[in-house]
mmCIF file of C-alpha atoms and ligand atoms in Angstrom:
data_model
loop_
_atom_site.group_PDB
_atom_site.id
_atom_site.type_symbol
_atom_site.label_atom_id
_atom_site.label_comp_id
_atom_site.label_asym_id
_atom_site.label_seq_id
_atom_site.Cartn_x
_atom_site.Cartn_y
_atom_site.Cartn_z
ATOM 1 C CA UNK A 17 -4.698 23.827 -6.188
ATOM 2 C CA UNK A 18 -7.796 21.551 -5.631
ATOM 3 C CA UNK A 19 -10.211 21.762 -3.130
ATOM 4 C CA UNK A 20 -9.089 18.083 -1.579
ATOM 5 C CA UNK A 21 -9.201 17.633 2.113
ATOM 6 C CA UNK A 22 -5.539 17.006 1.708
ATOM 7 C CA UNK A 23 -5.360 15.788 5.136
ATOM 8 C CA UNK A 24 -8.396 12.947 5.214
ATOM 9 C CA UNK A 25 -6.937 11.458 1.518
ATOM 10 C CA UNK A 26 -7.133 7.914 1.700
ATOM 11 C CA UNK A 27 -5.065 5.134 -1.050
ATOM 12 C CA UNK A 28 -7.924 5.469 -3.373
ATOM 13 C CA UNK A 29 -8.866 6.672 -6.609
ATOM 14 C CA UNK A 30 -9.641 10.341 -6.890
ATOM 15 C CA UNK A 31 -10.815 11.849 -10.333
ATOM 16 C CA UNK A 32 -8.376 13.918 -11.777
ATOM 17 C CA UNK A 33 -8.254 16.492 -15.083
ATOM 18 C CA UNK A 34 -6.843 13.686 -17.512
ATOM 19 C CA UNK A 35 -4.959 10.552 -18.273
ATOM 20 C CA UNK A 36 -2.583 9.872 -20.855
ATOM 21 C CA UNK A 37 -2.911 7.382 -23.656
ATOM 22 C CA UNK A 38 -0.855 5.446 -26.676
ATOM 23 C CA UNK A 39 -1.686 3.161 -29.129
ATOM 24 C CA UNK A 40 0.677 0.386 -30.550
ATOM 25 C CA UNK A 41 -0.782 -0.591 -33.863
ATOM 26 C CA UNK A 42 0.288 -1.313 -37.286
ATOM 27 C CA UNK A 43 3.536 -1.900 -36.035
ATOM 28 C CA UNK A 44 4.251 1.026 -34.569
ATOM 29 C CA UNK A 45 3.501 3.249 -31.346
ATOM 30 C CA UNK A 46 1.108 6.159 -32.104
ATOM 31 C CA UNK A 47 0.631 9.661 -30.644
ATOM 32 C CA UNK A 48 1.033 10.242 -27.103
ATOM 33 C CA UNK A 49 -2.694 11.723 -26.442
ATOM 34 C CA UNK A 50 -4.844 13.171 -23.418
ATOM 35 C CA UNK A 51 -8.141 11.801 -22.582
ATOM 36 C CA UNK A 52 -10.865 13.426 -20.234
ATOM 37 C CA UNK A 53 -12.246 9.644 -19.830
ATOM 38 C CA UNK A 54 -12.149 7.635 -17.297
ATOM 39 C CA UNK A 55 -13.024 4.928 -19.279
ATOM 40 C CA UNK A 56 -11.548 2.544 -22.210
ATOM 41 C CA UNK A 57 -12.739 1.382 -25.374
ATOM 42 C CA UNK A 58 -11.447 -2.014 -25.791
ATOM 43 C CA UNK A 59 -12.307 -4.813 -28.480
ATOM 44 C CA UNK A 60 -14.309 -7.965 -26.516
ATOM 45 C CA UNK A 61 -11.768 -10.135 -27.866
ATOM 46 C CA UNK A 62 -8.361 -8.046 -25.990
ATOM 47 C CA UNK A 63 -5.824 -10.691 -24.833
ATOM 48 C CA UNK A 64 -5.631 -8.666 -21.564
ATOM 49 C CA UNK A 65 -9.161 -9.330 -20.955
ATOM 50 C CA UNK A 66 -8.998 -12.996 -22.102
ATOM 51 C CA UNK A 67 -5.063 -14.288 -21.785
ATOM 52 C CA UNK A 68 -3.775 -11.906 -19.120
ATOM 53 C CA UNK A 69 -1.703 -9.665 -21.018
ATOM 54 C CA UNK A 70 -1.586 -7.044 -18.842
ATOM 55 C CA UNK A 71 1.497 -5.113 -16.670
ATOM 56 C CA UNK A 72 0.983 -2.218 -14.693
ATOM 57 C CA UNK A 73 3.758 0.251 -12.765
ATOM 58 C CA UNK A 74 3.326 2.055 -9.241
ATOM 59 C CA UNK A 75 5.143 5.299 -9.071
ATOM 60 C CA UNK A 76 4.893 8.623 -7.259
ATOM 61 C CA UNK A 77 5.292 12.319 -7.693
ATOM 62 C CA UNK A 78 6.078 14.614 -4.819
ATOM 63 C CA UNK A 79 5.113 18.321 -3.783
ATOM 64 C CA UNK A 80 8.593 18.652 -1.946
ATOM 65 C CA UNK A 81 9.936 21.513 0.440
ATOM 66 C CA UNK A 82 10.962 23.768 -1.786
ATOM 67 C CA UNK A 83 7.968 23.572 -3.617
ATOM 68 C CA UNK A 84 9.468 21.611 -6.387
ATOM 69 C CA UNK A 85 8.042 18.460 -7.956
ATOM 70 C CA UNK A 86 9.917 15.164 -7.922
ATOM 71 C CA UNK A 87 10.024 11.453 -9.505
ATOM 72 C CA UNK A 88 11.585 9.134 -7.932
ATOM 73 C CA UNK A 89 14.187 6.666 -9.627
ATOM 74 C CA UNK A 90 11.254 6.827 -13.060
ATOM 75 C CA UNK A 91 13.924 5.137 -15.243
ATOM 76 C CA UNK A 92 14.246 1.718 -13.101
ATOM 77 C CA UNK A 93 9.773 1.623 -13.487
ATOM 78 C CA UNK A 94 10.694 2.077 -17.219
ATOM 79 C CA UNK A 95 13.375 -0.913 -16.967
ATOM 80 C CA UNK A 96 10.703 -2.900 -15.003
ATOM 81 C CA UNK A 97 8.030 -2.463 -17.032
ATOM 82 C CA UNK A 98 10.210 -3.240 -20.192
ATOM 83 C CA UNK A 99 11.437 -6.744 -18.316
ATOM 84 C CA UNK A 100 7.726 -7.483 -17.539
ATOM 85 C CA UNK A 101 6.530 -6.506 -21.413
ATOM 86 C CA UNK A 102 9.168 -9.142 -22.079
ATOM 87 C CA UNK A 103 8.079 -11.734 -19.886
ATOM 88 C CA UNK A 104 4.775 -12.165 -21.091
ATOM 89 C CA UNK A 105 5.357 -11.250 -25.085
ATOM 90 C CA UNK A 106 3.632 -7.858 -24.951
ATOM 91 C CA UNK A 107 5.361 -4.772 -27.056
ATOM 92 C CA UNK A 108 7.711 -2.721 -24.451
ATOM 93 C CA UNK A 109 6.992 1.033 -24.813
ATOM 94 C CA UNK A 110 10.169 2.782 -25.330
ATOM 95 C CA UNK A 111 11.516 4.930 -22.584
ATOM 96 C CA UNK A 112 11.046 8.312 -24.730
ATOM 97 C CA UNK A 113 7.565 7.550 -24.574
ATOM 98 C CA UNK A 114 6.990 6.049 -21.113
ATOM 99 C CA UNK A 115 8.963 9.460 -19.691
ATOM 100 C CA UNK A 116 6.543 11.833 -21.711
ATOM 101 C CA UNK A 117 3.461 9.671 -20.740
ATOM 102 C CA UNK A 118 4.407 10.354 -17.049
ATOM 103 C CA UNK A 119 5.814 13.485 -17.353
ATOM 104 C CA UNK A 120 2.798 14.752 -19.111
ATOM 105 C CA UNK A 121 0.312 13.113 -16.742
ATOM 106 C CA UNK A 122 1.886 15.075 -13.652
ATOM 107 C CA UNK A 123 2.045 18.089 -15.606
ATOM 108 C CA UNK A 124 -1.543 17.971 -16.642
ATOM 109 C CA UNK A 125 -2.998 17.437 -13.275
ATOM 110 C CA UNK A 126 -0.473 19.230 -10.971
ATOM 111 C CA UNK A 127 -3.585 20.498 -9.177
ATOM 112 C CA UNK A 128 -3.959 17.474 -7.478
ATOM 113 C CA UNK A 129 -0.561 16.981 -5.932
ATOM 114 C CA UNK A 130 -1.037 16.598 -2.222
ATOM 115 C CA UNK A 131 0.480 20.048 -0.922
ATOM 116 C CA UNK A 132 4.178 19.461 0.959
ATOM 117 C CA UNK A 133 3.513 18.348 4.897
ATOM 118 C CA UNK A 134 0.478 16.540 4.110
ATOM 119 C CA UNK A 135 2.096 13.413 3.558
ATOM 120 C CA UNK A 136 0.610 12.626 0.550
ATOM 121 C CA UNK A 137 1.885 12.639 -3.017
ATOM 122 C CA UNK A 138 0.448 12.027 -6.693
ATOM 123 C CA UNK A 139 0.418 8.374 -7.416
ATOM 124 C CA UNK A 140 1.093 7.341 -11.215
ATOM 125 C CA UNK A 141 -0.658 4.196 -12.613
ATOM 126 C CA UNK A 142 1.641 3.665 -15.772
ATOM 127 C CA UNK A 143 -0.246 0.447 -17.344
ATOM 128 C CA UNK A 144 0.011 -1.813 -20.222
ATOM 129 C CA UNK A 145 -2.563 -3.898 -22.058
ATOM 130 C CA UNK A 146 -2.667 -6.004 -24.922
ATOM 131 C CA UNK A 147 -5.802 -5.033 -26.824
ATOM 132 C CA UNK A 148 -5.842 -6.920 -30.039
ATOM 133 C CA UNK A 149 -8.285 -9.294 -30.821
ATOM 134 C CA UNK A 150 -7.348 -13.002 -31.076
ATOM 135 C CA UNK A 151 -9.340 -15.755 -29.623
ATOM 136 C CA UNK A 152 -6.722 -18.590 -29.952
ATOM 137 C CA UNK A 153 -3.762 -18.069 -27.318
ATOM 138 C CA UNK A 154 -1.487 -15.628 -28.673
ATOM 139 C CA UNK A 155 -0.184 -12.462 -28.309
ATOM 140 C CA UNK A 156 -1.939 -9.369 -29.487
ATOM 141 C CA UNK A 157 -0.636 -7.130 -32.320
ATOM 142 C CA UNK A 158 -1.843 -4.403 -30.556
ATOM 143 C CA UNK A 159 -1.528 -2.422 -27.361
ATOM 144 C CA UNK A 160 -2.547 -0.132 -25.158
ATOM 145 C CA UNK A 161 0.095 2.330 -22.865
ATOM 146 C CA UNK A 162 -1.781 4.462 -20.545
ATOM 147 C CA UNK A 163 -0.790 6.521 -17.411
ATOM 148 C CA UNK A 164 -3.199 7.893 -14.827
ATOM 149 C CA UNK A 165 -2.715 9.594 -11.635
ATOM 150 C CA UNK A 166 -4.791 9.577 -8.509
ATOM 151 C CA UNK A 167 -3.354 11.542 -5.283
ATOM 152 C CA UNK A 168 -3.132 9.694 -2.012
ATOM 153 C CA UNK A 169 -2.556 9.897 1.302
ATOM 154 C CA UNK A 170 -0.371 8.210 3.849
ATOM 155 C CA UNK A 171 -0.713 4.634 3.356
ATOM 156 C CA UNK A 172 -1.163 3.999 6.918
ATOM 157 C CA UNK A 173 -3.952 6.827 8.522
ATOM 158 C CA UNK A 174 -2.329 5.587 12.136
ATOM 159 C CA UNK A 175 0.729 6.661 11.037
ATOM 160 C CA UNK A 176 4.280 4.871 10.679
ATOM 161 C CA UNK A 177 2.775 2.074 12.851
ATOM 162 C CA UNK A 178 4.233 -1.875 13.177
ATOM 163 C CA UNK A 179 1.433 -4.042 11.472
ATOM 164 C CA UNK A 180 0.446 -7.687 12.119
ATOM 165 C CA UNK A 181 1.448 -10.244 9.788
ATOM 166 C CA UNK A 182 0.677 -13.893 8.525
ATOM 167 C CA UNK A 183 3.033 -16.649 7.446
ATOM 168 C CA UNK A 184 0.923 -18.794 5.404
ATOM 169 C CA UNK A 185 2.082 -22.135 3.402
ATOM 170 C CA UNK A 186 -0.897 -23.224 1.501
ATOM 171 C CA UNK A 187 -1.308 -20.406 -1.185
ATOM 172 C CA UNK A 188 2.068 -19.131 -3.587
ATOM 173 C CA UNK A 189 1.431 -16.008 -5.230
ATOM 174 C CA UNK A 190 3.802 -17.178 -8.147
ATOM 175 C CA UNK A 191 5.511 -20.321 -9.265
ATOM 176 C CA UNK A 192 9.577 -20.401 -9.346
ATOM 177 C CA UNK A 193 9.949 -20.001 -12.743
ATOM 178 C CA UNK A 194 7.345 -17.988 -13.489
ATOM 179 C CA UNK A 195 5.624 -14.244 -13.562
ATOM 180 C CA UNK A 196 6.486 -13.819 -9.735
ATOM 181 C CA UNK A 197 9.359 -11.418 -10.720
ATOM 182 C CA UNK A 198 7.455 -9.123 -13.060
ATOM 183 C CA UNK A 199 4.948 -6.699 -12.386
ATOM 184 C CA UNK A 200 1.618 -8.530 -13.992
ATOM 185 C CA UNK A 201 -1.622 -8.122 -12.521
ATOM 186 C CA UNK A 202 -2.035 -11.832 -13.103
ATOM 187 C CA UNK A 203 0.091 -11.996 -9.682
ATOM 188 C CA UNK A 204 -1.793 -10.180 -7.674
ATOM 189 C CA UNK A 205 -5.261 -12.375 -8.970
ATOM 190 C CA UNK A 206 -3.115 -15.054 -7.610
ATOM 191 C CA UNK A 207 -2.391 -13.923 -3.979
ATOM 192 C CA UNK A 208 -6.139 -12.242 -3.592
ATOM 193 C CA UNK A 209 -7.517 -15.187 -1.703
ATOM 194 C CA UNK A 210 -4.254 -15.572 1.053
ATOM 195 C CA UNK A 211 -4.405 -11.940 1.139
ATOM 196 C CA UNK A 212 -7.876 -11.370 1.991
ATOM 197 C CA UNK A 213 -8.079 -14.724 4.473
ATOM 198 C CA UNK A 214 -5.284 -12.695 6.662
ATOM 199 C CA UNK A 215 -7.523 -9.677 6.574
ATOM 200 C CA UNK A 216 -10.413 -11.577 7.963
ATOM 201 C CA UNK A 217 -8.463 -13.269 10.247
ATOM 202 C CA UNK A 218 -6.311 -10.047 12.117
ATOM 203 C CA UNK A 219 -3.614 -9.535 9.933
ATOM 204 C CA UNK A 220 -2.698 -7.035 7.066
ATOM 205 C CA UNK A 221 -1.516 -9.120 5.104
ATOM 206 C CA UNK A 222 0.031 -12.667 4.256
ATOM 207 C CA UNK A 223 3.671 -13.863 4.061
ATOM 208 C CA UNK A 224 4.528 -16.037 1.069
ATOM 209 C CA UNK A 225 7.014 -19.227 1.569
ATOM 210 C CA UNK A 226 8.787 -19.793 -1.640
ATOM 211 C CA UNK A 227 6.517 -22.078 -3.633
ATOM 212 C CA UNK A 228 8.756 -24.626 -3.689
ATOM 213 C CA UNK A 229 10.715 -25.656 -1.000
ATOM 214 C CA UNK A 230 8.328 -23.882 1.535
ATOM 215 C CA UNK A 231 11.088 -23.129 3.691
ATOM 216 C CA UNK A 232 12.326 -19.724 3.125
ATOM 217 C CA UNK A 233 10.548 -16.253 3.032
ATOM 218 C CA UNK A 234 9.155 -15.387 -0.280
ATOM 219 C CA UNK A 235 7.173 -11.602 -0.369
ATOM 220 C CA UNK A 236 5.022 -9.806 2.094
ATOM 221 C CA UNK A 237 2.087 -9.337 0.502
ATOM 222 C CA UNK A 238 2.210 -6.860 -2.293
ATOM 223 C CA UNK A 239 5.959 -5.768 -0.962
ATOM 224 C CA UNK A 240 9.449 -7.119 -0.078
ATOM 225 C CA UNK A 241 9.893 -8.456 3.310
ATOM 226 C CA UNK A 242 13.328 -7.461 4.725
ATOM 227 C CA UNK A 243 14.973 -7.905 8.591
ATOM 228 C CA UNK A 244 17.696 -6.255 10.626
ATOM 229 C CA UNK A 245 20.005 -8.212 13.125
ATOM 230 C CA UNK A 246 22.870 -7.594 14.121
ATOM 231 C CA UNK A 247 24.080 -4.302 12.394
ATOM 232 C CA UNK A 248 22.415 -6.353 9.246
ATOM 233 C CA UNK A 249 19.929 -5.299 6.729
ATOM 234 C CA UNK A 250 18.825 -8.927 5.526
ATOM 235 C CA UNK A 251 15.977 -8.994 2.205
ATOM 236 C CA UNK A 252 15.196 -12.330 0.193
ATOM 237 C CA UNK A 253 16.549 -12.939 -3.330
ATOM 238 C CA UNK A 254 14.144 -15.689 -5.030
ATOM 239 C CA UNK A 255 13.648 -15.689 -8.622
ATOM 240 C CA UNK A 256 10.347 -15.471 -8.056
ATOM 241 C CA UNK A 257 9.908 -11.776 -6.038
ATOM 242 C CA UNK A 258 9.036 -8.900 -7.605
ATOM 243 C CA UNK A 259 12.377 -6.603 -7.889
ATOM 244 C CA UNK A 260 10.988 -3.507 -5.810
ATOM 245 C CA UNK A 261 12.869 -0.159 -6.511
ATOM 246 C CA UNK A 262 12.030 0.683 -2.771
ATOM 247 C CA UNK A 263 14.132 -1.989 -1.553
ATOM 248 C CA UNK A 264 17.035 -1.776 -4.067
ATOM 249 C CA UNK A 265 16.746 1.785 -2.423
ATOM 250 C CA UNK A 266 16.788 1.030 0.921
ATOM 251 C CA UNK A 267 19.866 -1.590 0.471
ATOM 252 C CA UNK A 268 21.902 1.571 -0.397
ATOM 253 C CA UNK A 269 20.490 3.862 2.024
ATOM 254 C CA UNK A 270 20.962 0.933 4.761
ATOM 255 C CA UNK A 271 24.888 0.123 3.208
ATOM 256 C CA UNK A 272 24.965 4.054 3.387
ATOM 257 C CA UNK A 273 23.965 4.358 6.942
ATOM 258 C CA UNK A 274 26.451 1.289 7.986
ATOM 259 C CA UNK A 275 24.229 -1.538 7.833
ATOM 260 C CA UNK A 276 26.401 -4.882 6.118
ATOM 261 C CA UNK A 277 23.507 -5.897 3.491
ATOM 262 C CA UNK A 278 22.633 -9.343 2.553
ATOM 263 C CA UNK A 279 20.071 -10.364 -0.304
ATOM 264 C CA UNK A 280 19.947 -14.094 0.016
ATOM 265 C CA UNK A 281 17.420 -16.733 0.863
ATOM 266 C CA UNK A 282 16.492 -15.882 4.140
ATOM 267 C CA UNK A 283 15.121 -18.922 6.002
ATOM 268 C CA UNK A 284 11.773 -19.059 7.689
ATOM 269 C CA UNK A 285 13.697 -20.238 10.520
ATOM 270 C CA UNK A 286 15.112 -17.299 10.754
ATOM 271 C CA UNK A 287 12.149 -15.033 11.479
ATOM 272 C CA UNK A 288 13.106 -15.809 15.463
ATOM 273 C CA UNK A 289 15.929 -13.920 14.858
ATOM 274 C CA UNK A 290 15.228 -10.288 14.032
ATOM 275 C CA UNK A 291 14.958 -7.430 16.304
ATOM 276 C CA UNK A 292 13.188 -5.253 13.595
ATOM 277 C CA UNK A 293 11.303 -6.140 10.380
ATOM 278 C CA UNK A 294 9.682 -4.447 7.540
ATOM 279 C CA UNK A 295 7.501 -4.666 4.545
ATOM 280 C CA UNK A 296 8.785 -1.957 1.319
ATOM 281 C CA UNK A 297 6.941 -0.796 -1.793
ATOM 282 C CA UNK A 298 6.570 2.545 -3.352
ATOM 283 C CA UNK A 299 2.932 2.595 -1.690
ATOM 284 C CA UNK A 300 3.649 2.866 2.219
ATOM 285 C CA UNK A 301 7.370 3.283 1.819
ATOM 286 C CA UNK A 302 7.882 1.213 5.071
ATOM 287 C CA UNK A 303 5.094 -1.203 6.782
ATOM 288 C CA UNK A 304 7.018 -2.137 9.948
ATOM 289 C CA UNK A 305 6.059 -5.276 10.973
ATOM 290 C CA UNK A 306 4.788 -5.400 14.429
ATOM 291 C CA UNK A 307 4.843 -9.206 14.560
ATOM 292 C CA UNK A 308 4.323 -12.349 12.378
ATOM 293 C CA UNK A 309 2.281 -15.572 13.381
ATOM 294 C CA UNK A 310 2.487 -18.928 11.935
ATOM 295 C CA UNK A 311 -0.501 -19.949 10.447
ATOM 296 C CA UNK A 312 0.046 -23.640 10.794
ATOM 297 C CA UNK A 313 2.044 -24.241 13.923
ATOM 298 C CA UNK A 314 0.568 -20.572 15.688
ATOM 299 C CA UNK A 315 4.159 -19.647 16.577
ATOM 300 C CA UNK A 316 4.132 -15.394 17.296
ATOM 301 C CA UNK A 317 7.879 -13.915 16.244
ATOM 302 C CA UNK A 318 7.664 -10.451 18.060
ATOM 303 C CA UNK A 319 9.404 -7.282 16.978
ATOM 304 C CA UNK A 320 7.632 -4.521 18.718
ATOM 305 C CA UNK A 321 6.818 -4.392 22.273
ATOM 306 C CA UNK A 322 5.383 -1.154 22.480
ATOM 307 C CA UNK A 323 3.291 -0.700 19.127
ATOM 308 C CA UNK A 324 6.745 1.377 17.905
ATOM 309 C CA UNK A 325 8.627 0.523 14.934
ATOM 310 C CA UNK A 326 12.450 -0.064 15.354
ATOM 311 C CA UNK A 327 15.085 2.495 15.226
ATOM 312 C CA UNK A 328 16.527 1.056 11.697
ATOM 313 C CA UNK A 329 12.878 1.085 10.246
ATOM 314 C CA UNK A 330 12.548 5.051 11.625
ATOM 315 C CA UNK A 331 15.714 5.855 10.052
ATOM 316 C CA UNK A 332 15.524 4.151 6.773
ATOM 317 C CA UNK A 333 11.866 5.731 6.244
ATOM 318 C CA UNK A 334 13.234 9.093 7.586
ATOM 319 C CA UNK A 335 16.166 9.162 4.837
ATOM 320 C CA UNK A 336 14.195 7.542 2.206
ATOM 321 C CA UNK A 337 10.999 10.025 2.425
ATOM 322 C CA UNK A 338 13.582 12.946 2.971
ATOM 323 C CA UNK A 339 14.914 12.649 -0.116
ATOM 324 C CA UNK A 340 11.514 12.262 -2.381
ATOM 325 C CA UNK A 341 9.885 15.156 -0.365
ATOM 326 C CA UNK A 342 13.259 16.964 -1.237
ATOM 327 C CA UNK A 343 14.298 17.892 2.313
ATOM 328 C CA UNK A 344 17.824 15.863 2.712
ATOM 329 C CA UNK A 345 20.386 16.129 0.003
ATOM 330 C CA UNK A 346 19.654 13.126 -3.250
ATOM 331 C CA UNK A 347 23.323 12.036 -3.320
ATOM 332 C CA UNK A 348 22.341 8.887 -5.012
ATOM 333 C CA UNK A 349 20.759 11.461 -7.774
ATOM 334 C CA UNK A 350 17.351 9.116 -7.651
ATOM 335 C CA UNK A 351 15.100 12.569 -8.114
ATOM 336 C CA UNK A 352 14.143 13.742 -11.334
ATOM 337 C CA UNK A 353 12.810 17.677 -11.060
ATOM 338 C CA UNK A 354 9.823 17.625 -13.160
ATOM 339 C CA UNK A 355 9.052 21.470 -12.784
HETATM 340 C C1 PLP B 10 5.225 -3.347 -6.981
HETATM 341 C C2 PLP B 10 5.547 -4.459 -6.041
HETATM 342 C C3 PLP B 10 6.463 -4.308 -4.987
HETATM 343 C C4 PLP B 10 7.101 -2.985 -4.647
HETATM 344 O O1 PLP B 10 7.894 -2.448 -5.636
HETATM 345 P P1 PLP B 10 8.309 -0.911 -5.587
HETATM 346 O O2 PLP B 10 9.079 -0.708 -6.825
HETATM 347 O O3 PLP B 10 9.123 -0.732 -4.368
HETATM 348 O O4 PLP B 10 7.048 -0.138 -5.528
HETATM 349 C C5 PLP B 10 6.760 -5.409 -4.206
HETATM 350 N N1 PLP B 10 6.185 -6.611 -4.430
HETATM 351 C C6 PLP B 10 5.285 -6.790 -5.427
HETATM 352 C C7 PLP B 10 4.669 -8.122 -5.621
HETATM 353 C C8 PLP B 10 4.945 -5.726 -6.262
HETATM 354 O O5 PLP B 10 4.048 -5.920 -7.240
#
């Protein structure tokens, strides 16, 4: 084990042993190899520095109760990565490889995986770059697969603590039919601005209306909004949010737990109407939203009186984080034991 202050980690990056690399080239995908770099060598002429080739996973590995290490649901990050290789013409890297990449880069650095009861875990950085040359817009012949890790702490430092939120109009983060449902880092250039306007003005982050129609919720941020009413577990469906494994998880964990489940367009209207609401990603699990304002009209929609998430948000996190830190049963099977 490291000598981290395990307890004062932040969501940063932290230097580990090694990251894991592969080359597409020539038509076909090289060794997987280890680097001691923290640094790439990439031509000046790389679509991914030039066109935006570029897709990137968030994943985690956890130091559970027994002392075992887990991944959670790795094969739908492979699908997702594949679907977002696809959407922007970059070569997908086939699952044998992806699950050796990762597998390898927790192995390698298994020093650095937060110890079990300090909340924190190994975070995986699974990315993908196009790095052949071409100066007219096309896409590269060749690529780049890499996979680092970086253990983190909570995401929250306060705890599991209801955050302020923003409904904003006058940014989109993605356009209907385009790159909003794949994981491309061209999507998060796009929402950097909104983002860091709600920072400076109170909030954690900013709420996305659907491009659009501006009428209906769209994502929280760098997450999935979703709301409970009514014995309901309610989360948007747009073509243009990202699919987050967290939510699909917490759909069956909330079906599971006798929620009804609905993944539809949920109104902006209906933000009145919630008695709990959340933010989901792999990164804070659950950001309980404390409240939302309206940026144009100033309207407040409250869901915490007493700076305490919701029972449903409690739960849900409880179940969810039970099962990666491998203290309640995985009857879903979402854990892979990686040693
Ligand atoms: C990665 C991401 C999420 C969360 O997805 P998870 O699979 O739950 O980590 C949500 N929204 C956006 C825009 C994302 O990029």
């Amino acid at each position: 084990m490291k000598n981290i202050d395990w307890k004062n980690l932040t969501f940063g990056y932290v230097k580990t042993d090694c990251n894991i690399r592969c080359y597409f080239k020539d038509g076909k995908w090289g060794p997987i190899e280890t680097s001691t770099s923290e640094t790439i060598d990439i031509h000046i002429a790389a679509t991914c520095l030039h066109y935006g080739q570029e897709a990137f996973e968030g994943m985690k590995a956890y130091r559970g109760k027994d002392n075992k290490v887990r991944l959670f649901r790795w094969e739908e990050n492979w699908l997702r990565l594949q679907r977002s290789a696809e959407g922007i013409l970059m070569q997908s890297v086939p699952k044998e490889i992806f699950k050796e990449a990762i597998s390898k880069a927790v192995e390698l650095n298994q020093e650095y995986i937060p110890p079990y009861g300090t909340g924190g875990s190994l975070y995986l950085r699974p990315l993908l770059i196009g790095t052949g040359a071409k100066v007219g817009v096309s896409p590269a012949d060749e690529y780049l697969f890499m996979v680092f890790v970086t253990p983190v702490g909570p995401y929250f430092k306060e705890g599991f603590k209801p955050v302020k939120m923003q409904l904003i109009r006058d940014f989109d983060r993605a356009a209907p039919q385009g790159t909003g449902s794949i994981k491309v880092g061209g999507n998060y250039a796009a929402s950097l601005r909104a983002g860091q306007r709600a920072q400076k003005e109170g909030f954690a982050t900013a709420i996305f209306a659907d491009a659009k129609t501006k009428t209906y919720i769209d994502e929280a941020g760098p997450a999935n909004f979703f709301g409970i009413r009514d014995g309901k577990y309610i989360t948007p469906d747009s073509e243009s949010i990202l699919p987050s494994i967290t939510n699909m998880s917490l759909r069956e964990l909330a079906a599971d737990m006798g929620l009804i489940v609905e993944r539809r367009h949920v109104a902006l209207d209906e933000l009145g109407t919630f008695e709990e609401a959340g933010a989901c990603g792999t990164a804070a699990v659950i950001s309980p939203i404390g409240m939302v304002q309206d940026r144009d009209n100033g309207t407040v929609y409250q869901y915490s009186k007493d700076g305490e998430a919701g029972p449903w948000c409690k739960k849900l996190y409880a179940r969810l984080t039970g099962i990666q830190y491998g203290e309640e049963e995985d009857k879903f099977g979402w854990c892979t034991v990686l040693f």
